[in-house]
Tab-separated table of N, CA, C and O in Angstrom:
chain	number	residue	atom	x	y	z
A	1	UNK	N	-5.697	-19.268	24.360
A	1	UNK	CA	-4.742	-17.941	23.627
A	1	UNK	C	-3.626	-19.031	23.148
A	1	UNK	O	-2.758	-19.768	23.989
A	2	UNK	N	-3.288	-18.520	21.824
A	2	UNK	CA	-1.580	-19.144	21.457
A	2	UNK	C	-1.168	-17.817	21.098
A	2	UNK	O	-1.682	-16.912	20.679
A	3	UNK	N	0.269	-17.503	20.811
A	3	UNK	CA	0.686	-16.905	20.511
A	3	UNK	C	1.597	-17.286	19.167
A	3	UNK	O	2.613	-18.412	19.385
A	4	UNK	N	1.772	-16.231	18.471
A	4	UNK	CA	2.107	-16.553	16.898
A	4	UNK	C	3.748	-16.351	16.807
A	4	UNK	O	4.229	-15.343	17.237
A	5	UNK	N	4.748	-17.025	17.088
A	5	UNK	CA	5.761	-17.023	16.733
A	5	UNK	C	6.625	-16.914	15.566
A	5	UNK	O	5.998	-17.544	14.519
A	6	UNK	N	7.830	-15.903	14.996
A	6	UNK	CA	8.560	-16.130	13.995
A	6	UNK	C	7.084	-15.261	12.659
A	6	UNK	O	7.519	-16.139	11.637
A	7	UNK	N	6.612	-14.658	13.140
A	7	UNK	CA	5.245	-14.566	12.102
A	7	UNK	C	6.537	-13.346	11.204
A	7	UNK	O	6.570	-12.778	11.749
A	8	UNK	N	6.286	-13.970	10.080
A	8	UNK	CA	7.181	-12.769	9.000
A	8	UNK	C	6.093	-12.410	8.029
A	8	UNK	O	6.546	-11.546	7.292
A	9	UNK	N	4.384	-12.354	8.297
A	9	UNK	CA	3.741	-11.519	7.409
A	9	UNK	C	3.758	-9.659	7.972
A	9	UNK	O	3.420	-9.760	9.111
A	10	UNK	N	3.815	-9.428	6.695
A	10	UNK	CA	3.835	-8.111	6.993
A	10	UNK	C	2.627	-7.325	6.184
A	10	UNK	O	2.354	-7.804	5.105
A	11	UNK	N	1.717	-5.816	6.804
A	11	UNK	CA	1.182	-5.634	5.461
A	11	UNK	C	1.571	-4.121	5.389
A	11	UNK	O	1.923	-3.147	6.487
A	12	UNK	N	1.956	-3.577	5.001
A	12	UNK	CA	2.022	-1.998	4.437
A	12	UNK	C	1.449	-1.388	4.026
A	12	UNK	O	0.293	-1.610	2.797
A	13	UNK	N	0.914	-0.199	4.523
A	13	UNK	CA	-0.087	0.551	4.253
A	13	UNK	C	0.873	1.983	3.395
A	13	UNK	O	1.894	2.819	3.862
A	14	UNK	N	0.734	1.665	2.256
A	14	UNK	CA	1.896	2.900	0.376
A	14	UNK	C	0.977	3.880	1.009
A	14	UNK	O	1.468	5.045	0.698
A	15	UNK	N	-0.621	3.695	0.820
A	15	UNK	CA	-0.980	5.435	0.326
A	15	UNK	C	-2.144	5.288	1.437
A	15	UNK	O	-2.962	4.489	1.763
A	16	UNK	N	-2.733	6.244	1.691
A	16	UNK	CA	-3.695	6.630	2.794
A	16	UNK	C	-4.310	7.713	2.603
A	16	UNK	O	-3.640	9.063	3.182
A	17	UNK	N	-5.166	8.084	2.279
A	17	UNK	CA	-6.425	9.088	2.034
A	17	UNK	C	-5.633	10.081	0.850
A	17	UNK	O	-5.380	10.874	1.618
A	18	UNK	N	-4.915	9.277	0.471
A	18	UNK	CA	-4.676	10.344	-1.053
A	18	UNK	C	-3.194	11.196	-0.708
A	18	UNK	O	-2.432	11.812	-1.621
A	19	UNK	N	-2.182	10.087	0.802
A	19	UNK	CA	-0.751	10.471	0.662
A	19	UNK	C	0.047	9.663	0.844
A	19	UNK	O	-0.686	8.483	1.374
A	20	UNK	N	1.191	9.968	0.447
A	20	UNK	CA	1.846	8.362	0.524
A	20	UNK	C	2.890	8.562	1.739
A	20	UNK	O	3.183	9.393	2.529
A	21	UNK	N	2.788	7.087	1.870
A	21	UNK	CA	3.667	6.723	3.301
A	21	UNK	C	5.142	6.254	3.319
A	21	UNK	O	5.235	5.168	2.794
A	22	UNK	N	5.663	7.285	2.659
A	22	UNK	CA	7.478	6.807	2.570
A	22	UNK	C	7.701	6.269	2.966
A	22	UNK	O	8.746	5.242	2.970
A	23	UNK	N	7.794	6.230	4.778
A	23	UNK	CA	8.423	5.248	5.041
A	23	UNK	C	8.321	3.262	4.949
A	23	UNK	O	9.091	3.035	4.578
A	24	UNK	N	6.731	3.555	5.208
A	24	UNK	CA	6.143	2.263	4.643
A	24	UNK	C	6.489	1.836	2.883
A	24	UNK	O	6.992	0.940	2.831
A	25	UNK	N	6.779	2.780	1.981
A	25	UNK	CA	7.022	2.440	1.238
A	25	UNK	C	8.555	2.112	0.558
A	25	UNK	O	9.036	1.165	-0.077
A	26	UNK	N	9.213	2.874	1.659
A	26	UNK	CA	10.695	2.288	1.620
A	26	UNK	C	10.756	0.809	2.275
A	26	UNK	O	11.966	0.153	1.760
A	27	UNK	N	10.419	0.587	3.355
A	27	UNK	CA	10.581	-0.548	4.318
A	27	UNK	C	10.051	-1.845	2.997
A	27	UNK	O	10.395	-3.223	3.158
A	28	UNK	N	8.770	-1.520	2.180
A	28	UNK	CA	8.473	-2.375	1.295
A	28	UNK	C	9.587	-3.204	0.087
A	28	UNK	O	9.147	-3.977	-0.786
A	29	UNK	N	10.718	-1.795	-0.083
A	29	UNK	CA	10.979	-2.438	-1.233
A	29	UNK	C	10.531	-1.309	-2.167
A	29	UNK	O	11.171	-1.603	-3.578
A	30	UNK	N	9.727	-0.089	-2.822
A	30	UNK	CA	8.930	0.342	-3.359
A	30	UNK	C	9.550	1.336	-3.326
A	30	UNK	O	10.307	2.168	-2.717
A	31	UNK	N	9.216	2.491	-4.425
A	31	UNK	CA	9.808	3.902	-4.474
A	31	UNK	C	8.199	4.332	-4.988
A	31	UNK	O	7.089	3.895	-5.395
A	32	UNK	N	8.331	6.113	-5.143
A	32	UNK	CA	7.142	6.399	-4.989
A	32	UNK	C	6.895	6.652	-5.757
A	32	UNK	O	5.566	6.457	-6.543
A	33	UNK	N	7.894	6.530	-7.583
A	33	UNK	CA	7.922	5.958	-8.974
A	33	UNK	C	6.624	5.099	-8.767
A	33	UNK	O	5.668	4.898	-9.625
A	34	UNK	N	6.895	3.838	-8.097
A	34	UNK	CA	6.643	2.235	-8.449
A	34	UNK	C	5.177	2.595	-8.097
A	34	UNK	O	3.921	2.096	-8.506
A	35	UNK	N	4.965	3.701	-6.802
A	35	UNK	CA	3.209	3.257	-6.479
A	35	UNK	C	2.631	4.382	-8.015
A	35	UNK	O	1.262	4.184	-8.231
A	36	UNK	N	3.228	5.353	-8.095
A	36	UNK	CA	2.122	5.747	-9.042
A	36	UNK	C	2.193	5.484	-10.401
A	36	UNK	O	1.044	5.574	-11.023
A	37	UNK	N	3.224	4.525	-10.665
A	37	UNK	CA	3.042	4.142	-11.802
A	37	UNK	C	2.035	2.893	-11.945
A	37	UNK	O	1.265	2.503	-12.659
A	38	UNK	N	2.021	2.300	-10.658
A	38	UNK	CA	1.521	0.949	-10.623
A	38	UNK	C	-1.089	1.235	-10.509
A	38	UNK	O	-1.486	1.072	-11.109
A	39	UNK	N	-0.930	2.744	-9.720
A	39	UNK	CA	-2.021	2.848	-9.894
A	39	UNK	C	-2.365	3.863	-11.611
A	39	UNK	O	-3.198	3.853	-11.748
A	40	UNK	N	-0.981	4.166	-12.181
A	40	UNK	CA	-1.685	5.117	-13.574
A	40	UNK	C	-2.076	3.856	-14.578
A	40	UNK	O	-2.421	3.851	-15.615
A	41	UNK	N	-1.136	2.762	-14.121
A	41	UNK	CA	-1.597	1.622	-15.401
A	41	UNK	C	-3.368	0.793	-14.311
A	41	UNK	O	-3.595	0.270	-15.451
A	42	UNK	N	-3.786	0.802	-13.678
A	42	UNK	CA	-5.179	1.154	-13.117
A	42	UNK	C	-5.762	2.338	-13.646
A	42	UNK	O	-6.866	2.062	-13.175
A	43	UNK	N	-5.607	3.357	-14.293
A	43	UNK	CA	-6.408	4.191	-14.442
A	43	UNK	C	-6.910	5.317	-13.345
A	43	UNK	O	-8.068	5.894	-13.423
A	44	UNK	N	-5.752	5.283	-12.414
A	44	UNK	CA	-6.300	5.600	-10.518
A	44	UNK	C	-5.490	6.916	-10.877
A	44	UNK	O	-4.087	6.520	-11.012
A	45	UNK	N	-5.769	7.700	-9.940
A	45	UNK	CA	-4.769	8.735	-9.674
A	45	UNK	C	-5.073	8.772	-8.245
A	45	UNK	O	-5.680	7.892	-7.303
A	46	UNK	N	-3.876	9.195	-7.440
A	46	UNK	CA	-2.856	8.907	-6.214
A	46	UNK	C	-4.211	9.673	-5.361
A	46	UNK	O	-4.783	8.768	-3.884
A	47	UNK	N	-4.885	10.619	-5.717
A	47	UNK	CA	-5.692	11.589	-4.742
A	47	UNK	C	-7.087	10.975	-4.900
A	47	UNK	O	-8.253	10.809	-3.863
A	48	UNK	N	-7.440	9.495	-5.537
A	48	UNK	CA	-8.247	8.646	-5.609
A	48	UNK	C	-8.368	8.125	-4.483
A	48	UNK	O	-9.441	7.198	-4.468
A	49	UNK	N	-7.308	7.524	-3.926
A	49	UNK	CA	-7.447	5.863	-3.508
A	49	UNK	C	-7.205	6.510	-1.528
A	49	UNK	O	-6.886	8.170	-1.290
A	50	UNK	N	-8.197	5.996	-1.367
A	50	UNK	CA	-8.593	5.901	-0.129
A	50	UNK	C	-6.983	4.774	1.724
A	50	UNK	O	-6.900	5.969	2.295
A	51	UNK	N	-6.874	4.156	0.730
A	51	UNK	CA	-6.022	2.920	1.163
A	51	UNK	C	-5.591	2.172	0.235
A	51	UNK	O	-6.059	1.760	-0.057
A	52	UNK	N	-4.157	1.968	0.093
A	52	UNK	CA	-3.585	0.646	-0.419
A	52	UNK	C	-2.580	0.353	0.373
A	52	UNK	O	-1.440	1.073	1.186
A	53	UNK	N	-2.560	-1.537	0.220
A	53	UNK	CA	-1.545	-1.562	0.919
A	53	UNK	C	-0.873	-2.877	0.096
A	53	UNK	O	-1.108	-3.123	-0.858
A	54	UNK	N	0.134	-3.313	0.942
A	54	UNK	CA	0.839	-3.972	-0.139
A	54	UNK	C	1.393	-5.136	0.875
A	54	UNK	O	1.738	-4.909	2.184
A	55	UNK	N	0.785	-6.603	1.223
A	55	UNK	CA	1.115	-7.705	2.185
A	55	UNK	C	2.858	-8.064	1.709
A	55	UNK	O	3.376	-8.201	0.315
A	56	UNK	N	3.092	-9.239	2.643
A	56	UNK	CA	5.050	-10.038	2.378
A	56	UNK	C	4.664	-10.592	1.354
A	56	UNK	O	5.762	-11.249	0.862
A	57	UNK	N	3.002	-11.387	0.789
A	57	UNK	CA	3.265	-11.828	-0.312
A	57	UNK	C	3.477	-11.677	-1.784
A	57	UNK	O	3.597	-11.828	-2.217
A	58	UNK	N	3.013	-10.320	-1.624
A	58	UNK	CA	2.897	-9.275	-2.799
A	58	UNK	C	1.745	-8.456	-3.490
A	58	UNK	O	1.396	-8.160	-4.445
A	59	UNK	N	0.958	-9.041	-2.654
A	59	UNK	CA	-0.186	-8.861	-2.545
A	59	UNK	C	-1.237	-7.354	-2.731
A	59	UNK	O	-0.534	-6.765	-1.516
A	60	UNK	N	-1.769	-6.732	-3.540
A	60	UNK	CA	-2.052	-5.237	-3.482
A	60	UNK	C	-3.287	-5.060	-3.242
A	60	UNK	O	-4.328	-5.954	-4.075
A	61	UNK	N	-3.670	-4.218	-2.186
A	61	UNK	CA	-5.261	-3.838	-2.398
A	61	UNK	C	-5.408	-2.330	-1.807
A	61	UNK	O	-4.655	-1.199	-1.420
A	62	UNK	N	-6.868	-2.266	-2.793
A	62	UNK	CA	-6.813	-0.780	-2.906
A	62	UNK	C	-8.264	-0.485	-2.336
A	62	UNK	O	-9.322	-1.411	-3.307
A	63	UNK	N	-8.573	0.596	-1.650
A	63	UNK	CA	-9.893	0.904	-1.518
A	63	UNK	C	-9.643	2.490	-2.277
A	63	UNK	O	-8.905	3.263	-1.805
A	64	UNK	N	-10.469	2.528	-2.656
A	64	UNK	CA	-10.986	3.746	-3.291
A	64	UNK	C	-11.735	4.997	-2.825
A	64	UNK	O	-12.716	4.678	-1.650
A	65	UNK	N	-11.651	6.030	-2.216
A	65	UNK	CA	-12.563	7.169	-1.814
A	65	UNK	C	-13.321	6.850	-2.397
A	65	UNK	O	-13.898	6.629	-4.033
A	66	UNK	N	-14.597	7.831	-1.608
A	66	UNK	CA	-15.994	7.554	-2.223
A	66	UNK	C	-16.429	8.885	-2.731
A	66	UNK	O	-15.900	9.590	-2.246
A	67	UNK	N	-17.407	9.096	-3.742
A	67	UNK	CA	-17.334	10.364	-4.405
A	67	UNK	C	-18.485	11.046	-3.394
A	67	UNK	O	-19.225	10.738	-2.613
């Protein structure tokens, strides 16, 4: 078993079940408008999103709700 020291990798949950996580959005340096514009650029609505995350390298992952 090893302990990781000085880990600086973060994953921010920006949207969960169609709801914005404003604390995480602010911590990640984003805004509500930036999240909404990002989703709009992908022809998606916040209500369609089950989970949207942003990691410390800037990678965005989106899992959409199922019909």
